[in-house]
Coordinates of C-alpha atoms and ligand atoms in Angstrom, one line a residue:
M1 CA -21.0 -28.4 -54.5
C2 CA -23.2 -29.5 -57.3
G3 CA -27.0 -29.4 -56.7
I4 CA -29.6 -31.7 -58.2
I5 CA -33.3 -31.1 -58.6
G6 CA -35.7 -33.5 -60.5
Y7 CA -39.5 -33.2 -61.0
V8 CA -42.4 -35.2 -62.3
G9 CA -45.9 -33.9 -61.8
K10 CA -48.9 -31.7 -62.5
N11 CA -47.0 -28.4 -62.8
D12 CA -44.7 -27.0 -65.4
A13 CA -41.4 -28.7 -64.8
N14 CA -39.4 -25.7 -66.3
S15 CA -40.5 -23.3 -63.6
V16 CA -40.3 -25.9 -60.7
L17 CA -36.7 -26.7 -61.8
I18 CA -35.6 -23.1 -62.0
D19 CA -37.1 -22.4 -58.7
G20 CA -35.4 -25.5 -57.2
L21 CA -32.0 -24.5 -58.7
R22 CA -32.3 -21.0 -57.1
K23 CA -32.7 -22.6 -53.7
L24 CA -29.6 -24.8 -54.4
E25 CA -27.6 -21.8 -55.6
Y26 CA -26.1 -21.2 -52.1
R27 CA -24.1 -24.5 -52.5
G28 CA -21.9 -22.8 -55.0
Y29 CA -21.8 -23.4 -58.8
D30 CA -20.1 -22.2 -61.9
S31 CA -22.6 -23.5 -64.5
C32 CA -26.1 -24.8 -64.5
G33 CA -28.7 -26.4 -66.8
I34 CA -32.0 -28.1 -67.0
A35 CA -33.5 -30.8 -69.3
T36 CA -37.3 -31.3 -69.8
I37 CA -39.3 -33.4 -72.1
S38 CA -42.2 -31.8 -74.1
N39 CA -44.2 -33.8 -76.6
N40 CA -41.6 -36.5 -76.5
Q41 CA -39.0 -33.9 -77.5
L42 CA -35.9 -33.4 -75.3
Q43 CA -35.2 -29.8 -74.4
V44 CA -31.8 -29.1 -72.8
M45 CA -30.6 -25.7 -71.7
K46 CA -27.2 -24.9 -70.1
T47 CA -25.3 -21.7 -69.1
V48 CA -22.1 -20.6 -67.5
N49 CA -24.0 -17.6 -66.2
R50 CA -26.4 -17.4 -63.3
I51 CA -29.5 -19.5 -63.1
D52 CA -31.7 -16.4 -63.9
S53 CA -30.2 -16.4 -67.4
L54 CA -32.0 -19.7 -68.1
V55 CA -35.4 -18.1 -67.5
P56 CA -35.9 -16.3 -70.8
C57 CA -35.1 -19.5 -72.7
T58 CA -37.5 -21.7 -70.6
Q59 CA -40.3 -19.2 -71.4
K60 CA -39.9 -20.1 -75.1
L61 CA -40.1 -23.9 -74.4
G62 CA -43.2 -26.0 -74.5
T63 CA -44.7 -26.9 -71.2
S64 CA -43.4 -30.1 -69.7
N65 CA -44.3 -32.3 -66.7
I66 CA -40.9 -33.9 -66.2
G67 CA -37.4 -32.7 -66.0
I68 CA -34.0 -32.6 -64.2
G69 CA -31.8 -29.7 -63.3
H70 CA -28.3 -29.2 -62.0
T71 CA -25.9 -26.6 -60.6
R72 CA -22.3 -27.7 -61.4
W73 CA -19.2 -27.0 -59.4
A74 CA -16.5 -27.9 -61.8
T75 CA -14.2 -30.9 -60.9
H76 CA -13.5 -32.8 -64.2
G77 CA -13.3 -30.2 -66.9
G78 CA -13.7 -26.4 -66.6
A79 CA -16.8 -24.4 -66.3
S80 CA -18.3 -24.5 -69.8
E81 CA -21.7 -25.2 -71.5
K82 CA -20.4 -28.5 -72.8
N83 CA -19.3 -29.7 -69.4
A84 CA -22.5 -28.4 -67.7
H85 CA -25.2 -30.9 -66.8
P86 CA -27.6 -32.5 -67.8
H87 CA -25.7 -34.9 -70.0
V88 CA -27.2 -37.1 -72.6
D89 CA -26.2 -40.3 -74.3
N90 CA -25.2 -40.5 -77.9
S91 CA -28.7 -41.1 -79.0
D92 CA -30.1 -38.1 -77.1
R93 CA -32.5 -40.4 -75.3
F94 CA -31.2 -40.9 -71.7
V95 CA -30.5 -37.7 -69.7
V96 CA -28.5 -37.6 -66.4
V97 CA -27.6 -35.2 -63.7
H98 CA -24.9 -36.2 -61.3
N99 CA -23.3 -35.0 -58.0
G100 CA -20.1 -36.7 -56.9
I101 CA -17.0 -38.1 -58.7
I102 CA -16.8 -41.2 -60.8
E103 CA -13.2 -42.3 -60.1
N104 CA -12.9 -44.9 -62.8
Y105 CA -14.4 -42.8 -65.6
L106 CA -11.3 -42.8 -67.8
E107 CA -11.4 -46.6 -67.9
L108 CA -15.1 -46.6 -68.6
R109 CA -14.7 -44.0 -71.2
K110 CA -12.1 -46.1 -73.0
E111 CA -14.3 -49.2 -72.9
L112 CA -17.3 -47.2 -74.2
A113 CA -15.2 -45.6 -76.9
L114 CA -14.1 -49.0 -78.1
Q115 CA -17.8 -49.8 -78.6
G116 CA -18.2 -46.6 -80.7
Y117 CA -19.5 -44.2 -78.1
K118 CA -18.4 -40.6 -78.6
F119 CA -17.8 -38.1 -75.9
Y120 CA -18.4 -34.4 -76.1
S121 CA -17.4 -33.1 -72.7
E122 CA -14.4 -33.5 -70.4
T123 CA -16.6 -34.7 -67.5
D124 CA -16.6 -37.9 -65.6
T125 CA -20.4 -37.8 -65.8
E126 CA -20.8 -38.3 -69.5
V127 CA -20.0 -42.1 -69.2
I128 CA -23.2 -42.6 -67.2
P129 CA -26.0 -41.8 -69.8
N130 CA -24.0 -43.9 -72.3
L131 CA -23.7 -46.8 -69.9
I132 CA -27.4 -46.6 -69.3
A133 CA -28.0 -46.6 -73.1
M134 CA -25.7 -49.7 -73.4
N135 CA -27.4 -51.5 -70.5
Y136 CA -30.9 -50.6 -71.5
D137 CA -33.1 -53.6 -72.2
G138 CA -36.6 -52.2 -71.9
N139 CA -36.4 -51.2 -68.2
L140 CA -34.7 -47.9 -67.1
L141 CA -34.4 -48.9 -63.4
E142 CA -32.5 -52.1 -64.4
A143 CA -30.3 -50.2 -66.8
L144 CA -29.4 -47.8 -64.0
K145 CA -28.7 -50.6 -61.6
K146 CA -26.4 -52.3 -64.1
T147 CA -24.7 -49.0 -64.7
T148 CA -24.1 -48.3 -61.0
N149 CA -22.6 -51.8 -60.7
V150 CA -19.5 -50.6 -62.6
L151 CA -19.3 -47.1 -61.2
E152 CA -16.5 -46.4 -58.6
G153 CA -16.7 -43.3 -56.5
S154 CA -19.6 -41.2 -55.2
Y155 CA -22.8 -40.2 -56.9
A156 CA -26.3 -38.9 -56.6
L157 CA -28.0 -39.5 -60.0
G158 CA -31.3 -38.3 -61.5
V159 CA -32.2 -39.9 -64.8
I160 CA -35.0 -39.4 -67.3
D161 CA -35.8 -41.3 -70.6
T162 CA -37.2 -39.2 -73.5
K163 CA -39.2 -42.3 -74.6
E164 CA -40.8 -42.7 -71.2
P165 CA -41.6 -39.1 -70.2
E166 CA -43.6 -39.9 -67.1
V167 CA -40.9 -41.7 -65.1
L168 CA -37.9 -40.2 -63.1
V169 CA -35.4 -42.6 -61.7
A170 CA -32.7 -41.9 -59.1
T171 CA -30.0 -43.5 -56.9
K172 CA -27.1 -42.4 -54.7
K173 CA -23.9 -43.5 -53.1
N174 CA -22.0 -41.3 -50.6
S175 CA -23.6 -38.1 -52.0
P176 CA -26.8 -36.7 -50.6
L177 CA -30.2 -37.1 -52.3
I178 CA -33.7 -36.6 -50.9
V179 CA -37.1 -37.4 -52.3
G180 CA -39.9 -34.9 -51.9
L181 CA -43.5 -36.4 -51.9
G182 CA -46.2 -34.0 -53.1
E183 CA -49.8 -34.3 -54.3
N184 CA -49.7 -35.4 -57.9
E185 CA -46.1 -34.3 -58.0
N186 CA -42.8 -35.8 -56.8
F187 CA -39.3 -34.5 -56.6
I188 CA -35.7 -35.5 -56.1
A189 CA -33.2 -32.9 -54.7
S190 CA -29.8 -32.5 -53.1
D191 CA -31.4 -31.0 -50.1
F192 CA -34.7 -30.1 -48.6
S193 CA -34.5 -26.4 -49.4
A194 CA -35.2 -27.1 -53.1
V195 CA -38.6 -28.7 -52.5
L196 CA -39.9 -27.1 -49.3
K197 CA -42.0 -24.6 -51.3
Y198 CA -44.0 -27.5 -52.7
T199 CA -44.0 -30.1 -50.0
D200 CA -42.7 -30.7 -46.4
A201 CA -42.9 -34.5 -46.8
V202 CA -39.5 -35.9 -47.6
S203 CA -37.7 -39.2 -47.5
I204 CA -33.9 -39.6 -47.5
L205 CA -32.5 -42.1 -50.0
D206 CA -30.1 -44.6 -48.5
N207 CA -26.7 -45.4 -50.1
N208 CA -27.1 -47.8 -53.1
D209 CA -30.9 -47.6 -53.0
F210 CA -33.0 -46.6 -56.0
V211 CA -36.2 -44.7 -56.4
V212 CA -38.7 -44.5 -59.2
L213 CA -41.0 -41.5 -59.3
T214 CA -44.1 -40.8 -61.3
K215 CA -46.7 -38.1 -60.9
E216 CA -48.8 -40.2 -58.6
D217 CA -46.4 -42.6 -57.0
V218 CA -42.9 -43.1 -55.5
K219 CA -41.4 -46.5 -55.1
F220 CA -38.2 -47.3 -53.2
Y221 CA -35.9 -50.2 -54.0
D222 CA -32.8 -51.6 -52.3
R223 CA -29.5 -52.4 -54.0
N224 CA -31.0 -55.7 -55.3
L225 CA -34.1 -54.0 -56.6
N226 CA -36.3 -55.4 -54.0
L227 CA -39.2 -53.0 -53.1
K228 CA -38.7 -51.4 -49.7
Q229 CA -40.4 -48.9 -47.4
N230 CA -38.7 -45.6 -46.8
A231 CA -39.6 -43.5 -43.8
V232 CA -41.2 -40.1 -44.6
K233 CA -40.3 -37.1 -42.5
Y234 CA -42.1 -33.8 -42.2
I235 CA -39.7 -30.9 -42.3
D236 CA -40.6 -28.1 -40.0
T237 CA -38.0 -25.6 -41.5
N238 CA -39.8 -22.4 -42.0
D239 CA -39.3 -21.3 -45.7
G240 CA -38.6 -17.8 -44.2
D241 CA -35.3 -19.1 -42.8
I242 CA -34.0 -19.6 -46.3
E243 CA -35.0 -16.1 -47.5
K244 CA -33.0 -12.9 -46.9
N245 CA -35.7 -11.3 -44.8
G246 CA -34.8 -7.7 -45.9
Y247 CA -31.0 -8.1 -45.5
E248 CA -28.9 -7.3 -48.6
H249 CA -27.1 -10.6 -48.2
F250 CA -27.5 -13.9 -46.5
M251 CA -24.2 -13.5 -44.8
L252 CA -25.2 -10.3 -43.1
K253 CA -28.5 -11.8 -42.1
E254 CA -26.7 -14.8 -40.7
I255 CA -24.1 -12.7 -38.8
N256 CA -27.0 -10.9 -37.2
E257 CA -28.5 -14.2 -36.2
N258 CA -25.5 -15.0 -34.0
T259 CA -27.4 -13.6 -31.0
I260 CA -30.4 -15.8 -31.4
T261 CA -28.2 -18.8 -32.3
V262 CA -26.4 -18.7 -29.0
K263 CA -29.6 -18.1 -27.1
K264 CA -31.2 -21.1 -28.8
T265 CA -28.2 -23.3 -28.0
L266 CA -28.3 -22.3 -24.3
D267 CA -32.1 -22.7 -24.1
S268 CA -31.9 -26.1 -25.7
Y269 CA -29.1 -27.6 -23.6
L270 CA -28.8 -25.7 -20.4
D271 CA -31.2 -26.1 -17.5
G272 CA -29.8 -24.0 -14.6
E273 CA -26.5 -25.5 -13.8
E274 CA -27.3 -28.8 -15.6
I275 CA -26.3 -29.5 -19.1
K276 CA -28.7 -31.8 -20.8
F277 CA -27.2 -34.0 -23.6
N278 CA -28.9 -37.1 -24.9
L279 CA -25.9 -39.3 -25.5
N280 CA -25.4 -43.1 -25.6
I281 CA -22.1 -42.8 -23.7
K282 CA -22.1 -43.7 -20.1
P283 CA -20.4 -41.5 -17.4
K284 CA -18.0 -44.3 -16.7
E285 CA -17.0 -44.3 -20.4
F286 CA -16.4 -40.6 -20.3
K287 CA -14.2 -41.0 -17.2
N288 CA -12.1 -43.5 -19.1
I289 CA -11.4 -41.3 -22.0
K290 CA -7.6 -41.0 -22.5
H291 CA -7.5 -39.1 -25.7
I292 CA -9.9 -37.0 -27.9
H293 CA -9.6 -36.7 -31.6
I294 CA -11.5 -33.8 -33.2
V295 CA -11.9 -34.1 -37.0
A296 CA -13.4 -31.4 -39.3
C297 CA -12.7 -29.1 -42.2
G298 CA -12.4 -25.4 -42.7
T299 CA -14.3 -23.3 -40.3
A300 CA -15.6 -26.3 -38.4
M301 CA -12.0 -27.3 -37.9
H302 CA -11.3 -23.9 -36.4
A303 CA -14.2 -24.6 -34.0
G304 CA -12.4 -27.8 -33.2
L305 CA -9.1 -25.9 -32.3
N306 CA -11.1 -23.7 -30.0
A307 CA -12.6 -26.7 -28.4
K308 CA -9.2 -28.3 -27.9
Y309 CA -8.1 -25.4 -25.8
V310 CA -11.2 -25.4 -23.7
I311 CA -11.5 -29.2 -23.3
E312 CA -7.8 -29.5 -22.3
K313 CA -8.1 -26.6 -19.9
L314 CA -11.2 -28.0 -18.1
T315 CA -10.5 -31.7 -18.3
R316 CA -6.8 -32.2 -18.9
I317 CA -7.6 -34.8 -21.5
P318 CA -5.2 -34.5 -24.5
V319 CA -7.0 -33.4 -27.6
N320 CA -5.7 -33.5 -31.2
V321 CA -7.4 -31.7 -33.9
E322 CA -7.1 -33.0 -37.4
V323 CA -8.1 -31.8 -40.8
A324 CA -10.4 -34.6 -42.1
S325 CA -8.6 -34.9 -45.5
E326 CA -5.4 -35.7 -43.6
F327 CA -6.8 -37.9 -40.8
R328 CA -8.5 -40.3 -43.2
Y329 CA -5.2 -41.3 -44.9
K330 CA -2.7 -41.1 -42.0
N331 CA -3.6 -44.5 -40.4
P332 CA -4.5 -42.6 -37.2
I333 CA -3.6 -44.1 -33.8
L334 CA -6.9 -45.0 -32.2
D335 CA -7.5 -46.7 -28.9
K336 CA -10.8 -48.2 -27.6
D337 CA -10.8 -45.6 -24.8
D338 CA -10.6 -42.7 -27.2
L339 CA -13.4 -40.3 -28.1
A340 CA -13.7 -39.0 -31.6
I341 CA -15.6 -35.7 -32.3
F342 CA -16.8 -34.7 -35.7
I343 CA -17.9 -31.2 -36.5
S344 CA -19.8 -30.2 -39.6
Q345 CA -22.4 -27.6 -40.5
S346 CA -23.7 -29.4 -43.5
G347 CA -23.2 -33.0 -42.3
E348 CA -22.3 -33.7 -45.9
T349 CA -18.6 -33.0 -46.1
A350 CA -17.0 -36.0 -47.9
D351 CA -13.7 -36.0 -46.0
T352 CA -15.3 -35.7 -42.6
L353 CA -17.8 -38.4 -43.4
A354 CA -15.0 -40.8 -44.6
C355 CA -13.3 -40.2 -41.2
L356 CA -16.6 -41.0 -39.4
E357 CA -16.8 -44.3 -41.3
L358 CA -13.2 -45.1 -40.4
V359 CA -13.7 -44.4 -36.7
K360 CA -17.0 -46.4 -36.7
Q361 CA -15.2 -49.4 -38.3
E362 CA -12.6 -49.2 -35.4
G363 CA -15.5 -49.3 -32.9
I364 CA -14.4 -45.9 -31.4
K365 CA -16.9 -43.9 -29.4
H366 CA -17.9 -40.8 -31.3
I367 CA -20.1 -37.7 -31.2
S368 CA -20.9 -35.6 -34.2
F369 CA -21.7 -31.9 -33.8
V370 CA -24.0 -31.3 -36.8
N371 CA -26.2 -28.4 -37.9
V372 CA -28.3 -30.0 -40.6
K373 CA -30.7 -32.5 -39.2
D374 CA -31.1 -35.7 -41.3
S375 CA -27.9 -35.0 -43.1
T376 CA -25.7 -38.0 -43.9
M377 CA -23.5 -37.4 -40.8
D378 CA -26.6 -37.1 -38.6
N379 CA -27.9 -40.5 -40.0
L380 CA -24.5 -42.2 -39.7
S381 CA -23.4 -41.1 -36.3
E382 CA -24.1 -43.0 -33.1
N383 CA -24.2 -39.8 -31.1
V384 CA -25.3 -36.4 -32.4
L385 CA -25.4 -33.0 -30.8
Y386 CA -27.2 -30.5 -33.0
T387 CA -25.9 -27.0 -33.3
K388 CA -28.9 -24.6 -33.3
A389 CA -27.9 -22.2 -36.1
G390 CA -30.8 -23.0 -38.4
P391 CA -30.3 -23.0 -42.2
E392 CA -27.1 -21.3 -43.2
I393 CA -27.1 -20.2 -46.8
A394 CA -24.1 -18.0 -47.4
V395 CA -21.0 -20.0 -48.4
A396 CA -19.0 -18.3 -45.6
S397 CA -20.0 -19.9 -42.4
T398 CA -20.8 -17.5 -39.6
K399 CA -23.6 -18.3 -37.3
A400 CA -22.9 -22.1 -37.6
Y401 CA -19.4 -21.5 -36.4
I402 CA -20.7 -19.5 -33.4
A403 CA -23.2 -22.3 -32.6
Q404 CA -20.3 -24.9 -32.8
I405 CA -18.2 -22.9 -30.4
M406 CA -21.1 -22.5 -27.9
L407 CA -22.0 -26.1 -28.0
L408 CA -18.5 -27.4 -27.8
D409 CA -17.9 -25.1 -24.8
L410 CA -21.0 -26.6 -23.1
F411 CA -19.6 -30.1 -24.0
A412 CA -16.2 -29.2 -22.4
I413 CA -18.0 -28.1 -19.2
Y414 CA -20.2 -31.2 -19.3
L415 CA -17.2 -33.5 -19.5
A416 CA -15.4 -31.6 -16.7
K417 CA -18.4 -32.0 -14.5
I418 CA -18.7 -35.7 -15.2
N419 CA -15.0 -36.3 -14.7
K420 CA -14.8 -33.8 -11.7
S421 CA -11.7 -32.4 -13.4
Y422 CA -12.3 -28.7 -12.6
D423 CA -13.6 -26.8 -9.7
E424 CA -17.4 -27.4 -9.7
E425 CA -18.2 -23.9 -8.5
K426 CA -16.1 -22.3 -11.2
L427 CA -17.9 -24.5 -13.8
N428 CA -21.3 -23.3 -12.4
D429 CA -20.1 -19.7 -12.5
M430 CA -19.2 -20.2 -16.2
L431 CA -22.7 -21.6 -16.9
K432 CA -24.4 -18.7 -15.0
S433 CA -22.3 -16.2 -17.0
A434 CA -23.2 -17.8 -20.3
I435 CA -26.6 -16.1 -20.3
E436 CA -24.7 -12.8 -20.8
I437 CA -23.2 -13.9 -24.1
P438 CA -26.2 -13.1 -26.4
N439 CA -26.3 -9.5 -25.1
A440 CA -22.6 -9.1 -25.6
I441 CA -22.9 -10.3 -29.2
Q442 CA -25.8 -8.0 -29.8
E443 CA -23.8 -5.0 -28.5
V444 CA -21.1 -5.8 -31.0
L445 CA -23.6 -6.1 -33.8
E446 CA -25.1 -2.7 -32.9
N447 CA -21.7 -1.1 -33.4
D448 CA -21.5 -2.4 -36.9
E449 CA -20.6 1.1 -38.2
I450 CA -17.1 0.9 -36.6
Y451 CA -16.4 -2.3 -38.7
Q452 CA -17.8 -0.8 -41.8
N453 CA -15.5 2.2 -41.5
Y454 CA -12.5 0.0 -40.8
A455 CA -13.4 -2.1 -43.8
E456 CA -13.6 0.9 -46.1
R457 CA -10.2 2.0 -44.8
I458 CA -8.4 -1.3 -45.5
S459 CA -10.2 -2.7 -48.5
Y460 CA -7.4 -1.5 -50.8
T461 CA -4.9 -4.0 -49.2
S462 CA -3.7 -7.1 -50.9
D463 CA -2.3 -8.6 -47.7
M464 CA -3.3 -8.6 -44.1
F465 CA -2.4 -10.2 -40.7
Y466 CA -4.6 -11.6 -37.9
L467 CA -2.7 -12.1 -34.7
G468 CA -3.5 -13.4 -31.2
R469 CA -2.4 -15.8 -28.5
G470 CA -4.3 -18.8 -27.0
L471 CA -8.0 -18.7 -27.9
D472 CA -7.4 -15.3 -29.6
Y473 CA -5.2 -17.1 -32.1
Y474 CA -8.0 -19.5 -33.1
V475 CA -10.3 -16.4 -33.5
A476 CA -7.5 -15.0 -35.7
L477 CA -7.5 -18.1 -37.9
E478 CA -11.2 -17.9 -38.5
G479 CA -11.2 -14.2 -39.1
S480 CA -8.4 -14.7 -41.7
L481 CA -10.3 -17.5 -43.5
K482 CA -13.5 -15.4 -43.6
L483 CA -11.6 -12.5 -45.3
K484 CA -9.8 -14.7 -47.8
E485 CA -12.8 -16.7 -48.9
I486 CA -15.1 -13.8 -49.7
S487 CA -12.9 -10.8 -50.4
Y488 CA -10.0 -12.7 -52.1
I489 CA -7.5 -10.6 -50.0
H490 CA -4.6 -12.8 -48.9
S491 CA -4.3 -12.9 -45.2
E492 CA -2.3 -14.8 -42.7
A493 CA -3.3 -15.7 -39.1
M494 CA -0.5 -16.4 -36.6
P495 CA 0.1 -16.9 -33.0
F496 CA 1.6 -13.6 -32.1
G497 CA 4.8 -15.0 -30.6
E498 CA 5.5 -17.0 -33.7
L499 CA 5.5 -14.0 -36.1
K500 CA 9.1 -13.1 -35.5
H501 CA 10.2 -16.6 -36.6
G502 CA 9.7 -15.7 -40.3
S503 CA 6.4 -14.1 -41.3
I504 CA 7.3 -10.7 -39.8
A505 CA 9.4 -10.2 -42.9
L506 CA 6.2 -9.5 -44.8
I507 CA 5.2 -6.6 -42.7
E508 CA 5.8 -3.3 -44.4
E509 CA 4.6 0.3 -44.2
G510 CA 0.8 0.2 -44.0
T511 CA 0.3 -3.5 -43.8
P512 CA -3.0 -3.9 -41.9
A513 CA -2.9 -6.2 -38.8
I514 CA -5.7 -7.0 -36.4
A515 CA -4.5 -7.9 -32.9
I516 CA -7.1 -9.8 -30.9
A517 CA -6.3 -9.4 -27.2
T518 CA -8.8 -10.8 -24.7
D519 CA -6.4 -12.6 -22.4
K520 CA -5.4 -10.4 -19.5
K521 CA -2.6 -12.8 -18.4
M522 CA -0.9 -12.3 -21.8
I523 CA -1.4 -8.5 -22.2
D524 CA 2.2 -7.6 -21.7
K525 CA 3.4 -10.1 -24.2
T526 CA 0.8 -9.0 -26.7
V527 CA 1.7 -5.4 -26.3
S528 CA 5.4 -6.2 -26.9
N529 CA 4.4 -8.1 -30.1
I530 CA 2.3 -5.2 -31.3
K531 CA 5.3 -2.8 -30.8
E532 CA 7.4 -5.2 -32.9
I533 CA 5.1 -4.9 -35.8
K534 CA 4.4 -1.2 -35.3
A535 CA 8.1 -0.6 -35.5
R536 CA 8.0 -2.2 -39.0
G537 CA 5.2 -0.1 -40.3
A538 CA 2.1 -2.2 -39.6
D539 CA -1.3 -0.4 -39.3
V540 CA -2.6 -2.1 -36.2
M541 CA -6.2 -2.4 -34.9
A542 CA -6.6 -4.0 -31.5
I543 CA -9.8 -5.8 -30.6
T544 CA -9.9 -6.2 -26.9
T545 CA -11.9 -6.7 -23.8
I546 CA -9.1 -5.3 -21.5
K547 CA -10.2 -2.0 -20.2
D548 CA -6.7 -0.6 -19.5
F549 CA -5.2 -1.6 -22.8
P550 CA -2.4 0.9 -23.7
E551 CA -4.2 2.7 -26.5
D552 CA -1.1 4.6 -27.7
V553 CA 0.6 1.4 -29.1
V554 CA -2.1 0.9 -31.8
D555 CA -3.6 2.9 -34.6
E556 CA -7.2 2.0 -33.7
I557 CA -8.8 0.2 -30.8
I558 CA -12.1 -1.5 -30.3
Y559 CA -13.4 -2.5 -26.9
L560 CA -15.7 -5.5 -26.7
P561 CA -18.0 -6.4 -23.8
E562 CA -16.2 -8.7 -21.4
V563 CA -17.4 -12.3 -20.9
N564 CA -15.9 -15.3 -19.2
E565 CA -12.5 -16.1 -20.8
I566 CA -13.6 -19.4 -22.4
F567 CA -16.6 -17.7 -24.1
S568 CA -14.5 -14.7 -25.4
P569 CA -14.3 -16.1 -29.0
L570 CA -18.1 -16.0 -29.2
V571 CA -17.9 -12.2 -29.0
S572 CA -14.5 -11.5 -30.5
T573 CA -15.2 -13.4 -33.8
I574 CA -18.2 -11.2 -34.6
P575 CA -16.1 -8.1 -35.5
L576 CA -14.0 -10.2 -37.9
Q577 CA -17.1 -11.6 -39.6
L578 CA -18.4 -8.1 -40.1
I579 CA -15.1 -6.8 -41.3
A580 CA -14.8 -9.6 -43.9
Y581 CA -18.4 -8.9 -45.0
H582 CA -17.9 -5.1 -45.4
V583 CA -14.6 -5.4 -47.2
T584 CA -16.3 -7.7 -49.7
V585 CA -19.2 -5.3 -50.2
E586 CA -16.8 -2.4 -50.5
K587 CA -14.9 -4.3 -53.3
G588 CA -18.2 -5.0 -55.1
L589 CA -17.8 -8.8 -54.9
D590 CA -20.5 -11.5 -54.6
V591 CA -20.6 -11.9 -50.8
D592 CA -22.9 -15.0 -50.6
K593 CA -21.4 -16.9 -53.6
P594 CA -17.6 -16.4 -53.6
R595 CA -15.7 -17.7 -56.6
N596 CA -14.4 -21.3 -56.6
L597 CA -16.2 -22.2 -53.4
A598 CA -19.1 -24.5 -52.5
K599 CA -21.2 -24.5 -49.4
S600 CA -20.9 -28.2 -48.8
V601 CA -17.9 -30.0 -50.1
T602 CA -19.4 -33.4 -51.0
V603 CA -16.4 -34.6 -53.0
E604 CA -12.9 -35.3 -51.9
Ligands
M6R1 O1 -20.3 -28.3 -43.7 P1 -19.0 -28.4 -43.0 O2 -19.0 -27.6 -41.7 O3 -18.5 -29.7 -42.8 O4 -18.0 -27.6 -43.9 C1 -16.6 -27.5 -43.7 C2 -16.0 -26.4 -44.5 O5 -16.1 -26.8 -45.9 C3 -16.6 -25.1 -44.3 O6 -16.5 -24.7 -42.9 C4 -15.8 -24.0 -45.1 O7 -14.6 -23.8 -44.6 C5 -16.6 -22.7 -45.1 N1 -16.7 -22.1 -46.4 C6 -16.1 -21.7 -44.2 O8 -16.7 -20.5 -44.3

């Protein structure tokens, strides 16, 4: 999604902004731009190319100590220079960067047009600098406040005034914005990564609050413009975590971090046979749970499906998994004894956040499984369990997914222990066996060449199938999404038994199909299903943990190390992440920044 960086201070704003934009690149963008003020002159540069293409232009500009920058992920109006941010008002005085969506912009645009304002872009954002100009009466903060009074939708806004080139003003509503506090320099940004090079002291802006930054000072205001104190946090994220550290792509680095991610999760929450979660939900309340709702989007939703299987198996509590954009509008049936679970890597996904608000309003117990500490979801949730993946930069989620699965597995065991719903000895055996998972993942990673070779073999295809039963089906869903989002190859994931009810019609000579088969109980059924697609020409690779798998029914077979059944997705997902990665490299595509996608989807 769009990224914002703003700077006022002792250094040259042009280079700080470019640097910040590079750190926000991972969020996904299709145009970018910066605006700085030098000798009271406004300098605006925009491009539909990569951020680096702005660099030669900035070198020709006069030095500046204030500016705002933006990476845009097109929503209203295509990716073009005229739609790229920053946007200026008709008098070229007030300059704005915006993340979010102004839902009533057409109405506002009409009203402004009646007063003679002209519009040069198709964006919802362009009304904002013009509203600020209209509302300006000698005080930029007040003009911004009056402007936000009429805005409907979500926004994080950074504003500068060409006639007051030492002040940067910002505000936000339902879109993330942080303030970085440095020495003789201060920042605003969409996330910490953009400022960490300069300062580890940050403050998170609350919804509807305002902030005024100068080189020496930062002042926070509430929605009524009363001064307020805002807590300052010191971020301990190592800048190295957001670098590639020698890997060609972030995605490959992050896939290779799956081992340490699982280890960190186990080290953080597991003490022998005891799972340590710090939750404000009493054992008695857990015992009363009648229904669990899991709400998430994309890959996080796949982690939810996996959790449904494991929770239902160990606790017999019915679980429904809902895509957040559906749950929020379906008037969900919620009961006071229900538990809602939200899963999000970024903690900023607009639809998931809206569902969290809805569940909170209904007074339903909830737990959020979040990767980014201090994200909006972290701050809004009454109970949070942190996944231990560390910063994930590639748009395609890999290690965060593995961390979600691991933590949700632990949660299922935790719940089963409290509710005494499953044999205690078997639960303890599961926990004991969990320490083998990092080694099993490492073994898969060390056999990367196999997946590279397979990827080279199938990268020509335009269609592909991922098939499995039970937990293997959820792995298939995630493998398929991974391939689609970065390689642009269409693929379909199906429960193996469902294929013959329609989609098998798409199988023809040479169609690649990956069969995930880790469930011994289902092996005969799976083998029959494989024969059905082989008979129709499919090129089948089996990924299995079953030692006596009948090799002659497939074209290629990969044996994975065996782990306890409920943990098998932690191992069997890794080959699919590697295959998606290598196919994309083979096709010469941009692995870390796939087209049309954003890392965190902060708009509906
Ligand atoms: O940050 P979140 O986990 O809430 O994001 C949810 C989805 O947008 C995300 O998982 C998306 O599907 C990824 N691109 C998948 O790789």
